[in-house]
Coordinates of C-alpha atoms and ligand atoms in Angstrom, one line a residue:
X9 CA 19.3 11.7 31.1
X10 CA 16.0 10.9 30.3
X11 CA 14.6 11.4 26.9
X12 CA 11.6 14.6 26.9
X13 CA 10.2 14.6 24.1
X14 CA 10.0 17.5 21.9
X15 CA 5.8 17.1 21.7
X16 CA 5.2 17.0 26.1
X17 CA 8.3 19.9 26.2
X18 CA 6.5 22.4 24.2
X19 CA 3.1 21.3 24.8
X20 CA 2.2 21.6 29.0
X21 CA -1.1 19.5 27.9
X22 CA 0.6 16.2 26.8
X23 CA 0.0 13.6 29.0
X24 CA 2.8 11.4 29.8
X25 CA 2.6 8.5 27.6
X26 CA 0.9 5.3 29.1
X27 CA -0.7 2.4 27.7
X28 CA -4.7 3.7 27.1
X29 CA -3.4 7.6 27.1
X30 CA -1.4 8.1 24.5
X31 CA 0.1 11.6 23.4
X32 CA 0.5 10.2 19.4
X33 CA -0.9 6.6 18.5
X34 CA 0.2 5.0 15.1
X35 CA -2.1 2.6 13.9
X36 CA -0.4 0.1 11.8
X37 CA 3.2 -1.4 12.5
X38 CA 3.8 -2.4 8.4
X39 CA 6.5 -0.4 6.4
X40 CA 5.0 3.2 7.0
X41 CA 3.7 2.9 10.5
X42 CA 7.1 2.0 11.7
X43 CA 8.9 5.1 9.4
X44 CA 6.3 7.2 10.7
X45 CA 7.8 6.3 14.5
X46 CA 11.4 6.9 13.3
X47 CA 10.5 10.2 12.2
X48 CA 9.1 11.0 15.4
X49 CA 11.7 9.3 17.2
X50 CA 14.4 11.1 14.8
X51 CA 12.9 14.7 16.0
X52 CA 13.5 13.8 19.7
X53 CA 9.9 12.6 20.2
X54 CA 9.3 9.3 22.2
X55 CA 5.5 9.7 23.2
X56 CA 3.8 7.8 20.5
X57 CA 2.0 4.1 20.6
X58 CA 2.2 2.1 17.7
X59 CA -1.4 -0.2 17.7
X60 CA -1.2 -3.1 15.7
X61 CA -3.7 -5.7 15.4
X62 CA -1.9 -8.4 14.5
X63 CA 1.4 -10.0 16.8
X64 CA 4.3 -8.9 14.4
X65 CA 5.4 -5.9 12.3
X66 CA 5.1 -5.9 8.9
X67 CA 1.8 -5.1 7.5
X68 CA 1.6 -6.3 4.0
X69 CA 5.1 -8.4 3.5
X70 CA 4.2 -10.5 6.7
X71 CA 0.8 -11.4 5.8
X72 CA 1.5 -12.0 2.1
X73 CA 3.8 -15.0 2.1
X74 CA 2.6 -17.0 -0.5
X75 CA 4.9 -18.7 -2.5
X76 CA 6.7 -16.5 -5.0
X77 CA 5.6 -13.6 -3.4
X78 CA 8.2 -10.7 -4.5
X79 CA 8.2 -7.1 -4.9
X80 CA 8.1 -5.7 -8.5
X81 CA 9.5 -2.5 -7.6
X82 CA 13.4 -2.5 -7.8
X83 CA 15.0 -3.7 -3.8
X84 CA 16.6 -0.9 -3.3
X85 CA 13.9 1.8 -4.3
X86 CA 11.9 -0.2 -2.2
X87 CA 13.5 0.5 1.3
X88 CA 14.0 3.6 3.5
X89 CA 16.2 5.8 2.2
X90 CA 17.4 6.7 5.2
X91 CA 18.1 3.1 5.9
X92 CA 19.3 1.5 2.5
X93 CA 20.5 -2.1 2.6
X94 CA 23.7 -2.6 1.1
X95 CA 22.9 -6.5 1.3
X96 CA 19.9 -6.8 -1.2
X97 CA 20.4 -10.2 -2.9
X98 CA 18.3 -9.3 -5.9
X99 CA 17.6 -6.6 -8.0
X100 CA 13.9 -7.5 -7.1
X101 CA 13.1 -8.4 -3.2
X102 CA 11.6 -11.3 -2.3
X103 CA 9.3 -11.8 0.7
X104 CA 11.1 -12.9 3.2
X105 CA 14.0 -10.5 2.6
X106 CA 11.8 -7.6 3.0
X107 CA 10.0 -8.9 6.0
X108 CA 13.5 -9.7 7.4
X109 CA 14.5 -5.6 6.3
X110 CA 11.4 -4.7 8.4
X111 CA 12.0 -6.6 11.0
X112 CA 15.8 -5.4 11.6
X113 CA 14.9 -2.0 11.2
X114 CA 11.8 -1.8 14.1
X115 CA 14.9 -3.4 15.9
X116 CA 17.5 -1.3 15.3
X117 CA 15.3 2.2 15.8
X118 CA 14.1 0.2 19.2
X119 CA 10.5 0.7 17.8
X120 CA 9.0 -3.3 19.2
X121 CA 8.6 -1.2 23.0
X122 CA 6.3 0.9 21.2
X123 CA 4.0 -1.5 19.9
X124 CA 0.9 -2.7 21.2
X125 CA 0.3 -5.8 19.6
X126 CA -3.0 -7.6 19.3
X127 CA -4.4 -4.6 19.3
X128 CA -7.5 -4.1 16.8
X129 CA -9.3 -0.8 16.8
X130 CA -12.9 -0.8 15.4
X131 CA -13.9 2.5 16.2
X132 CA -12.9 6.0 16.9
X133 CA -14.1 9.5 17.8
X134 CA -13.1 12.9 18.5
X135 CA -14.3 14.1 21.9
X136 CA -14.3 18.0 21.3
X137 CA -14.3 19.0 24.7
X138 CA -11.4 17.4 25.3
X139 CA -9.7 17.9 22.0
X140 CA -8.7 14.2 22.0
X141 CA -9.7 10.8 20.1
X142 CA -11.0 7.7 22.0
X143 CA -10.7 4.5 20.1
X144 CA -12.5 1.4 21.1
X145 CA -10.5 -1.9 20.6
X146 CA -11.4 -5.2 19.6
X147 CA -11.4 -6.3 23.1
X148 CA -13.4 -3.6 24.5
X149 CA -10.5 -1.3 25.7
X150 CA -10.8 2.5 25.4
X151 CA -7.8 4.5 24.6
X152 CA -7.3 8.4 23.6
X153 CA -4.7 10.1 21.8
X154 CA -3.6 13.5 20.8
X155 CA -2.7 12.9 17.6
X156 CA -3.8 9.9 15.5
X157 CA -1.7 8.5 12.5
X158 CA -3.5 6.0 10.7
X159 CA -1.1 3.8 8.8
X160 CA -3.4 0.8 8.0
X161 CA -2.1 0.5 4.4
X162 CA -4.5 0.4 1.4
X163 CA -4.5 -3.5 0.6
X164 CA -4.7 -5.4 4.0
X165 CA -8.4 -6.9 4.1
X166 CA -8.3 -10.1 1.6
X167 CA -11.3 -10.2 -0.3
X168 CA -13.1 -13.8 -1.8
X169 CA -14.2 -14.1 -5.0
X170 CA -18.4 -13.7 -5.3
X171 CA -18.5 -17.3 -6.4
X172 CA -21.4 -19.6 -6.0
X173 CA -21.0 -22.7 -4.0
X174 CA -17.3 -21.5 -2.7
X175 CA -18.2 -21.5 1.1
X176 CA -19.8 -25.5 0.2
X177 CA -16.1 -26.5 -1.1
X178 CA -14.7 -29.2 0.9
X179 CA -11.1 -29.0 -0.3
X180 CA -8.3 -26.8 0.9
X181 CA -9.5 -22.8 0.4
X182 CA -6.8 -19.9 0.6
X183 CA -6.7 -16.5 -0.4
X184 CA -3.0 -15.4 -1.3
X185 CA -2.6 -13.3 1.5
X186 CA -3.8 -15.9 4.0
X187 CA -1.2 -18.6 3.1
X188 CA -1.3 -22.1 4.9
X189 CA 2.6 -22.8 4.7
X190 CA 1.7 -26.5 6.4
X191 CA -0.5 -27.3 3.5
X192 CA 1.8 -29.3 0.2
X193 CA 0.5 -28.8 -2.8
X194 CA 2.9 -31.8 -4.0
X195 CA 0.8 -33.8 -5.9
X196 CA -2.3 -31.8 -5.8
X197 CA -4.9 -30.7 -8.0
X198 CA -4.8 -26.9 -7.5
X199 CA -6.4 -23.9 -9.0
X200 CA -6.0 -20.7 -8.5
X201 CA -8.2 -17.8 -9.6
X202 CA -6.9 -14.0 -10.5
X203 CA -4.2 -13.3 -13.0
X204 CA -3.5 -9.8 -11.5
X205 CA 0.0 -9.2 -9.4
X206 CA -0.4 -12.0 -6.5
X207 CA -1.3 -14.3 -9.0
X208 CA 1.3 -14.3 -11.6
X209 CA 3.6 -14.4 -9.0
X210 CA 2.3 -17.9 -7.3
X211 CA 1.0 -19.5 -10.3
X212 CA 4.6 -20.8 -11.1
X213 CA 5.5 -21.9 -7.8
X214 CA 2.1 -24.0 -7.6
X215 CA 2.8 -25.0 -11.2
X216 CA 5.9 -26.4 -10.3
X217 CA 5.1 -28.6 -7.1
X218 CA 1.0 -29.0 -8.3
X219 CA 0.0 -32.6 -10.2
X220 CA -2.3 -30.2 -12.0
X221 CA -3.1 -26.7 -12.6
X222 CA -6.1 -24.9 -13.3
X223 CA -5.9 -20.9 -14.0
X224 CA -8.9 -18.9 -14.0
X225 CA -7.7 -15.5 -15.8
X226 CA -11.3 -13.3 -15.9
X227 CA -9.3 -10.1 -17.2
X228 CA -5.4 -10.3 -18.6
X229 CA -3.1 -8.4 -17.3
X230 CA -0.5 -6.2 -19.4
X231 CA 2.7 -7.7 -18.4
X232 CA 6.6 -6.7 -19.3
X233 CA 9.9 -8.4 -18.7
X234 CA 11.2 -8.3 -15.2
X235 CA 14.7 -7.2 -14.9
X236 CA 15.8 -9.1 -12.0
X237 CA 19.0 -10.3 -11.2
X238 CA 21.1 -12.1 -8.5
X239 CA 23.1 -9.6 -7.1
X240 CA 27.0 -11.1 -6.4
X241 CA 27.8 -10.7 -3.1
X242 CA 31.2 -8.5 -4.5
X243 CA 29.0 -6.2 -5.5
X244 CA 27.4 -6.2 -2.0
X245 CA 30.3 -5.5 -0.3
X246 CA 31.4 -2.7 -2.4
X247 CA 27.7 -1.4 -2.1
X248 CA 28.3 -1.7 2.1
X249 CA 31.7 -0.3 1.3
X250 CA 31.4 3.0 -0.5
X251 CA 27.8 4.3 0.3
X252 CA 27.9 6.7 -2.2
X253 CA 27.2 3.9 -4.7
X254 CA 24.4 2.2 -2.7
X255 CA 23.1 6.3 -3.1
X256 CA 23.6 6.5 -6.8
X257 CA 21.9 3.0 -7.5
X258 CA 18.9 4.1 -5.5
X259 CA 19.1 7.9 -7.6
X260 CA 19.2 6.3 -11.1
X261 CA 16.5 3.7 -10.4
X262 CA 13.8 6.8 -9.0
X263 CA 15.1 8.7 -11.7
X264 CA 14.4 5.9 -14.1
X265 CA 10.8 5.3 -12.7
X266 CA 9.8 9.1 -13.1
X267 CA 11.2 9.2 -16.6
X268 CA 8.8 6.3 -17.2
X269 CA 6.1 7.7 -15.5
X270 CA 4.4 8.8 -18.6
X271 CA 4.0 5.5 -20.5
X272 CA 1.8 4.0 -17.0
X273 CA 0.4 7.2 -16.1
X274 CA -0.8 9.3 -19.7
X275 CA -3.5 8.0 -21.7
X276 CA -1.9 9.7 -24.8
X277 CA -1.6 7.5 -27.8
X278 CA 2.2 7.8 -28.3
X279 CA 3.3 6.4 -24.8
X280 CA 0.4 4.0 -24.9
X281 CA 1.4 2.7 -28.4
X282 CA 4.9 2.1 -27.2
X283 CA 4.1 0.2 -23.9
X284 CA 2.0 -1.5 -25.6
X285 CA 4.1 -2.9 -28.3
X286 CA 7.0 -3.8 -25.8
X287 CA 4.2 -6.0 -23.7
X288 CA 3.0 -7.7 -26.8
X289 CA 6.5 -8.4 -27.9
X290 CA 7.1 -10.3 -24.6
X291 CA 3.6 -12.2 -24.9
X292 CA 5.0 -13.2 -28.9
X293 CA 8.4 -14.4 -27.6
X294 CA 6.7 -16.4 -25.2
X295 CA 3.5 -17.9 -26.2
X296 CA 3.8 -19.6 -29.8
X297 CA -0.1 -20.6 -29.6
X298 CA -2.0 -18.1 -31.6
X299 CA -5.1 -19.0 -29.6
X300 CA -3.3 -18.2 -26.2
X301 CA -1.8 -15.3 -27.4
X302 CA -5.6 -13.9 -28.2
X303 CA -6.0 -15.3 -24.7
X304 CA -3.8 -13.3 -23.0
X305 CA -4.1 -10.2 -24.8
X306 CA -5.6 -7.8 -22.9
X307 CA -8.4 -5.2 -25.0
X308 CA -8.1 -2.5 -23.0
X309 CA -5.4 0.3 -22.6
X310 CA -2.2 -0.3 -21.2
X311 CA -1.7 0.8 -17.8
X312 CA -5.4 1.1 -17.1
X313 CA -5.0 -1.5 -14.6
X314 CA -1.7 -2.5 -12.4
X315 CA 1.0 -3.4 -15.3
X316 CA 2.9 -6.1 -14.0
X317 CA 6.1 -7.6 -14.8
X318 CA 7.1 -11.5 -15.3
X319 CA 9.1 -13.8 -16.9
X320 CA 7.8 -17.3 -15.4
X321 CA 3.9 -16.2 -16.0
X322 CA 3.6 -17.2 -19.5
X323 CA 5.6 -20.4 -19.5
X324 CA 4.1 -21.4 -16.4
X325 CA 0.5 -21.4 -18.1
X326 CA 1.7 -23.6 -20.6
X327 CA 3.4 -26.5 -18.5
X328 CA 2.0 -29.9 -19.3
X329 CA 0.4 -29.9 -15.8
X330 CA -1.5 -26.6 -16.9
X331 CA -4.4 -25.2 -18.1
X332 CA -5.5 -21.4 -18.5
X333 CA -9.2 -21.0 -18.9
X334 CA -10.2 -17.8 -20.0
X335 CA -13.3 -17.1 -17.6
X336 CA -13.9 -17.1 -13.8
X337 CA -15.6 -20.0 -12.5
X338 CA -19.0 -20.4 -12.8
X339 CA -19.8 -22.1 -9.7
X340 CA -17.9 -24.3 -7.3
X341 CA -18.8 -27.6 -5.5
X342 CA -17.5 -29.6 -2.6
X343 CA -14.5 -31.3 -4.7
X344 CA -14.6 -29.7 -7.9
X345 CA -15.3 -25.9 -10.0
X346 CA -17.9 -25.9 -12.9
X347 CA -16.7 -24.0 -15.8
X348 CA -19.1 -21.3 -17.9
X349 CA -19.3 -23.9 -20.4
X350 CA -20.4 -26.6 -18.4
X351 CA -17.4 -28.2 -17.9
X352 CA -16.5 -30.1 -14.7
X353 CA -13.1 -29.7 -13.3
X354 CA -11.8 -31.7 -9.9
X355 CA -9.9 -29.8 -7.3
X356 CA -8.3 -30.4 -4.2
X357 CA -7.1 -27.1 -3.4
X358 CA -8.2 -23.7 -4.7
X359 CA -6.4 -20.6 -4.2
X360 CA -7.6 -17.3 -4.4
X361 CA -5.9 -14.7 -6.4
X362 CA -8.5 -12.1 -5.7
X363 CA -7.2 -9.2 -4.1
X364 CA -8.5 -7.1 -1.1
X365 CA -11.1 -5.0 0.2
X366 CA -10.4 -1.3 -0.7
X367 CA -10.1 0.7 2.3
X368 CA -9.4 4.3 0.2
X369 CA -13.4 3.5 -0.8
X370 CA -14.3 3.9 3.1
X371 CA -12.8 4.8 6.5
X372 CA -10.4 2.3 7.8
X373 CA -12.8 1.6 10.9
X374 CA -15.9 3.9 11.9
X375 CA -14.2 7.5 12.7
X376 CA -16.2 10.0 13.9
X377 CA -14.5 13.7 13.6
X378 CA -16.3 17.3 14.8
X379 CA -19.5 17.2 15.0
X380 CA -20.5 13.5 14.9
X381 CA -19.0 13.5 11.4
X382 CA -18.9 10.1 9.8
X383 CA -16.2 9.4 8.0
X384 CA -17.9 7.4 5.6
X385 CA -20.4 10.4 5.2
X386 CA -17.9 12.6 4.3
X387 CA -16.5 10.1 2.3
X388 CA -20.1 9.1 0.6
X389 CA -18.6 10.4 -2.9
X390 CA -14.9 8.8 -2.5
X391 CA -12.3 9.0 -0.2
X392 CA -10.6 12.5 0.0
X393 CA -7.7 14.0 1.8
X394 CA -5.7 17.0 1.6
X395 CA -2.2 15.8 -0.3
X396 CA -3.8 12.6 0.7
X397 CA -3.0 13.3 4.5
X398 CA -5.4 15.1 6.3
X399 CA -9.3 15.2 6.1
X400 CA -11.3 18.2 6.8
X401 CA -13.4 17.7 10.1
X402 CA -10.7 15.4 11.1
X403 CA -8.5 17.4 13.6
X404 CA -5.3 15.5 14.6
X405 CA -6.1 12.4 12.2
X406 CA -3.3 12.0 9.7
X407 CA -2.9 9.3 6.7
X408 CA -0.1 7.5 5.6
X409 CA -1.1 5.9 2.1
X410 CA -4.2 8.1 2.2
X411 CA -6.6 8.7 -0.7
X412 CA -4.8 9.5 -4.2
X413 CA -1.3 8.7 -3.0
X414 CA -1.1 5.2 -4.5
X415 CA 2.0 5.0 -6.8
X416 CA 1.4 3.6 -10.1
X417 CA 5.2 3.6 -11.4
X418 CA 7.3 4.1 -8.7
X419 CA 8.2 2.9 -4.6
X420 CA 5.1 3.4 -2.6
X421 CA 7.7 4.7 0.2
X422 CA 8.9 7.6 -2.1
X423 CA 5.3 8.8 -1.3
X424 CA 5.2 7.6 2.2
X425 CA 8.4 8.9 3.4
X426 CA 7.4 12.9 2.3
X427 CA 3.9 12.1 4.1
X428 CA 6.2 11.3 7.1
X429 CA 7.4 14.4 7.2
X430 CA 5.1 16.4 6.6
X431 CA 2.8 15.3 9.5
X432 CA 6.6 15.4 11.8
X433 CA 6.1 19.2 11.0
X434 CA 2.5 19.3 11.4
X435 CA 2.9 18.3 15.1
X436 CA 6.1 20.2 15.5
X437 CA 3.7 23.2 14.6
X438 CA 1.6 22.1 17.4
X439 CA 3.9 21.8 19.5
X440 CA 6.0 25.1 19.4
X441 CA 2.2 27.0 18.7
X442 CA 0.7 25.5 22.2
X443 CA -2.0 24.2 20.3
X444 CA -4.8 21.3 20.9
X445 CA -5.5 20.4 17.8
X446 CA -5.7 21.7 13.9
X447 CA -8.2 20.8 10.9
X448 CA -7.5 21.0 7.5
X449 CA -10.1 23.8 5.8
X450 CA -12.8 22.6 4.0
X451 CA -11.8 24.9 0.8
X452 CA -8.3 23.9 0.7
X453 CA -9.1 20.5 0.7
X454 CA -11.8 21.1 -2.1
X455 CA -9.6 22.8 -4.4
X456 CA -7.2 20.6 -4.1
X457 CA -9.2 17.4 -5.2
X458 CA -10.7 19.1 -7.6
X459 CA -7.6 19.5 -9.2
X460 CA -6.3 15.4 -8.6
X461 CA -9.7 14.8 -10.3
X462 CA -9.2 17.1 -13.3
X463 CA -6.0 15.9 -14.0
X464 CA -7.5 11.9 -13.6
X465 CA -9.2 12.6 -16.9
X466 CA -6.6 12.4 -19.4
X467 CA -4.9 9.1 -17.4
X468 CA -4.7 5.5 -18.2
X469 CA -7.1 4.6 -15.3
X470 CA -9.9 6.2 -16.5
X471 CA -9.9 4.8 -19.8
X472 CA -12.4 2.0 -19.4
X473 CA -11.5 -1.0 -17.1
X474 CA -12.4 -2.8 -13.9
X475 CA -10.1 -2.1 -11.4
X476 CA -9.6 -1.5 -7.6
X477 CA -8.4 1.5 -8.3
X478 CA -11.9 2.9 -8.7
X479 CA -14.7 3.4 -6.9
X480 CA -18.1 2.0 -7.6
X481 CA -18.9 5.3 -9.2
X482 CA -15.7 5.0 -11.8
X483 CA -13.9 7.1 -9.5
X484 CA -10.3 7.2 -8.8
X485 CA -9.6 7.7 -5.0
X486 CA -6.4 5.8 -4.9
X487 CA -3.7 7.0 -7.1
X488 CA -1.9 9.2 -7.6
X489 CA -1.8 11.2 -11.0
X490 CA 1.7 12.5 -11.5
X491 CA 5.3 12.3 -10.6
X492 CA 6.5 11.8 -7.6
X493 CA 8.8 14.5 -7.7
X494 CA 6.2 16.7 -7.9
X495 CA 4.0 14.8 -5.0
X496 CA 7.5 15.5 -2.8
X497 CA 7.1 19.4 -4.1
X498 CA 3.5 19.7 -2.8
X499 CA 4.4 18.5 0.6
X500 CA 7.5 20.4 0.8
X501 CA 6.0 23.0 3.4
X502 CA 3.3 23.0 6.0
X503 CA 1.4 25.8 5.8
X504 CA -0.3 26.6 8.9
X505 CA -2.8 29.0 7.0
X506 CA -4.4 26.2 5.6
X507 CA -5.5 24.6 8.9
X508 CA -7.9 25.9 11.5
X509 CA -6.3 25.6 14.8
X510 CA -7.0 25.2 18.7
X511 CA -5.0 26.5 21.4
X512 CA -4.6 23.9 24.1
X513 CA -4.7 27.0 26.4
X514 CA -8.9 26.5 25.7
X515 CA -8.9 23.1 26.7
X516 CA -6.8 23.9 30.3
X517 CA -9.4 26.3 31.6
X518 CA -12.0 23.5 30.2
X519 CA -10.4 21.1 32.7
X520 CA -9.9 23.8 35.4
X521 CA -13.8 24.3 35.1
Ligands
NAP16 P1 -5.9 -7.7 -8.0 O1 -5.0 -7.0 -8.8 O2 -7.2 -7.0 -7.5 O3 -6.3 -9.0 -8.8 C1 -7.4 -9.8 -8.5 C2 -7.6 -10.8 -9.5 O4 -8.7 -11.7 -9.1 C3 -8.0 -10.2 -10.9 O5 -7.4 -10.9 -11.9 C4 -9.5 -10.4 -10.9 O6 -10.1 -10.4 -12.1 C5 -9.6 -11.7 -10.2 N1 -10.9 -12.0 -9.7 C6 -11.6 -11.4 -8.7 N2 -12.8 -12.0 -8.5 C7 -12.9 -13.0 -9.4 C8 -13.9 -13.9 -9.7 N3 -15.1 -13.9 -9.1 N4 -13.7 -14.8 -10.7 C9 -12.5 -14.7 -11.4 N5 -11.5 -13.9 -11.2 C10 -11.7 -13.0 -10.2 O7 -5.3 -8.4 -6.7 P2 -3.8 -8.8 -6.4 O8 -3.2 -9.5 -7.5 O9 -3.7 -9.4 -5.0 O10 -3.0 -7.4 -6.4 C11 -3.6 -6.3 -5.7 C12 -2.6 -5.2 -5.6 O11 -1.6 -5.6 -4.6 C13 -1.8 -5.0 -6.8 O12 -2.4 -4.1 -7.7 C14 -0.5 -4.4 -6.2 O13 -0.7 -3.0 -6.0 C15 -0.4 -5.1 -4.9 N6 0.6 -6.2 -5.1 C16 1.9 -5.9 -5.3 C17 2.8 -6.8 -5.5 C18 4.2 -6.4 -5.7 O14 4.9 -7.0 -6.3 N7 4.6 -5.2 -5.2 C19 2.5 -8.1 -5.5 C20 1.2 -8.5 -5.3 C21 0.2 -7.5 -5.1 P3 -10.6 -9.1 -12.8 O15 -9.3 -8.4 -13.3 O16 -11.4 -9.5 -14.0 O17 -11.3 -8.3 -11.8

């Protein structure tokens, strides 16, 4: 028997599904585009389009194969947890374990007939008397949905440094989440600039197969020990074995993250004094130079930007083939990068360390909701969603990873997964309720960010550093500032009184007209 979904069953208006008319359309086939489709596939609902602009699943863990490149939250926090991997070979996953993870798993739910690949949107907008969204692609294709769910992730647009002369250099140039795998650094000289989480994970792979190293390190970052570890394959098996112990790993290790929640989170001077001394204890034991210990010390609090954890950072920085100068460049030329002090270094290859273009600062693409609304209008002040999911004027457009729902301590997927579901019964309202579409009120969305903001006042982030966490206003659009557990509490129940809504019945005489 055919599968009807749940969505066209209880709602007459659904078109069937088709390649430009799409009853719900994903965008974004990384780690939460694809959950979002096993939810919906898990509820009995088979109508949905995953658009993805590039020719693979993956998002983040298949662009970002640089060497080294690892995740520093624990593997098996960092997973579904309704599809946990007995088979993690380390405590920490590596790239191209948690590509492979994502890979098996759009396999395994059936999801690759659901994506359209090569498929970039660049604009979108909500055609009220239809009570549908158009988006335009890339290629000039128009397509509506229903229901939109972007899931575009927060750090996919690399961004270059602002450096002078870098588009004149003449040697190899990559950004870290661009990586040329054909290119061999054997013998090379190599810099790389950044020393925030891409960087002090590829620095000690390019130290090791470079000739010579350059680091440019603008800001330190706070960093702790990393408590990886190989796991045996007996303990593997007995994790595939009994299930109940895969379970109780995953438990401890949220459990864990919440309980240190406070020292990364609170800007009070007992948990920042602690964190604090455990990082510096880990610079002492390994940087004996007093100078580079000064050097690597950060000045401001702890936490305030990503803290990141390491064990090959420092003694990478101090191979014989390296050299940590404690700047940005101050300009580069066609074979080599002048230092602020004058200072000519040669290069063959530069690598960029540098991060990405926020999208939590501005719309994902141009979206245009009721009314013409611009979502970068709306969002003139910082991005802000309801629980991070829905915007107000917005009908039908949900956000996975939306404004304020960055985790700072924990698995970005414990925040993911409850967003999931709470959009699953957001269209199940829909559904069973006939209706065409429902907006978030203006009010409840107010009051809520009102109270994210209050509450961003007495956290690390907003205790005086440059980071992408802020807007150019000093304004934190991007994390979230509290537990998780209480994130999951918030988005326990969808309340329907919070949301204007739209019978579809409206929209039929509309069309009969
Ligand atoms: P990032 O944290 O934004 O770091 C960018 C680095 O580039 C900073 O050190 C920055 O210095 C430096 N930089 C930028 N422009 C520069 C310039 N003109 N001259 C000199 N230095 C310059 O980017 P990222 O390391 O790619 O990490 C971004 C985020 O990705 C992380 O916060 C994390 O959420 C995620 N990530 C996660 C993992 C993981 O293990 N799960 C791994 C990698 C990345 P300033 O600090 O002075 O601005």
């Amino acid at each position: 028997m055919a599968v009807t979904s749940l969505f066209t069953r209880l709602n007459p208006l659904a078109p069937k599904s088709v390649d430009t008319d799409m009853d719900i359309a994903i965008v974004g086939a990384g780690f939460s585009g694809l959950g979002m489709a096993i939810q919906l596939k898990e509820a009995g609902i088979e109508n949905f389009t995953i658009l993805e602009r590039a020719a693979e699943v993956g998002g983040t863990w298949r662009d970002n194969h640089y060497p080294g490149a690892a995740c520093d939250v624990a593997s098996h926090l960092y997973s579904f947890s309704f599809e946990q991997n007995p088979n993690w070979s380390r405590a920490f996953g590596q790239q191209p374990e948690i590509f492979d993870y994502i890979k098996r798993t759009a396999a395994k739910y059936d999801l690759y007939k659901h994506i359209r690949f090569n498929t970039s949107i660049v604009k979108s907008w909500f055609n009220e008397d239809e009570g549908r969204w158009h988006a335009q692609t890339a290629d000039g294709d128009e397509l509506t949905a229903q229901v939109v769910v972007s899931a575009v992730g927060a750090l996919a647009d690399p961004a270059y440094p602002k450096i002078p002369g870098l588009d004149d250099f003449q040697g190899k140039l990559m950004h870290t989440a661009q990586w040329d795998d054909d290119y061999d650094l054997s013998g090379k000289r190599v810099a790389v600039i950044g020393s925030g989480a891409s960087a002090i994970q590829v620095v000690p792979e390019v130290q090791k197969a470079a000739a010579r190293l350059t680091v440019f390190q603008r800001t330190p970052s706070w960093i702790m020990p990393k408590p990886d570890r190989p796991i045996p394959e007996k303990e593997q098996a007995e994790y595939a074995e009994r299930p109940f112990k895969l379970h109780k790993r995953r438990f401890r290790i949220y459990w864990m993250s919440e309980l240190f929640a406070p020292f990364i989170i609170s800007n009070k001077k007992f948990f920042k004094t602690q964190a604090e001394k455990m990082a510096k204890q880990h610079i002492r034991k390994q940087v004996k130079d007093r100078d580079l210990q000064k050097a690597v010390t950060p000045d401001y609090a702890i936490g305030c930007k990503r803290i990141l954890i390491s064990n090959d950072w420092y003694p990478a920085i101090q191979a014989d083939n390296a050299e940590l100068i404690a700047d940005g460049p101050a300009e580069i030329k066609a074979n080599s990068i002048v230092l602020k002090d004058g200072r000519e270094i040669e290069v063959d290859a530069i690598v960029c360390a540098t991060g990405f273009k926020v999208p939590s600062k501005a719309a994902p693409f141009q979206v245009q909701g009721l009314n013409g609304l611009d979502m970068n209008d709306a969002w003139d002040d910082g991005a802000e969603a309801y629980k991070g999911v829905a915007v107000s004027g917005f009908p039908n457009l949900f956000f996975l990873m939306g404004p304020n729902t960055g985790p700072s301590h924990t698995s970005v997927l414990a925040f993911t997964e409850m967003q999931m579901e709470y959009i699953g019964k957001a269209i199940g309202h829909m559904a069973r309720n006939n209706l065409q579409w429902i907006d978030v009120k203006k009010r409840v969305q107010d009051r809520f960010n009102r109270g994210i903001q209050k509450r961003m006042e007495n956290t690390s982030w907003t205790s005086g550093c440059n980071s992408w966490y802020l807007t150019d206003s000093g304004k934190n659009t991007t994390l979230y500032p509290g537990f998780n557990w209480e994130y999951r509490m918030r988005l326990w129940l969808f309340r329907p009184s919070e949301y204007h809504e739209q019978p579809a019945d409206r929209f039929r005489k509309n069309k009969a007209a």
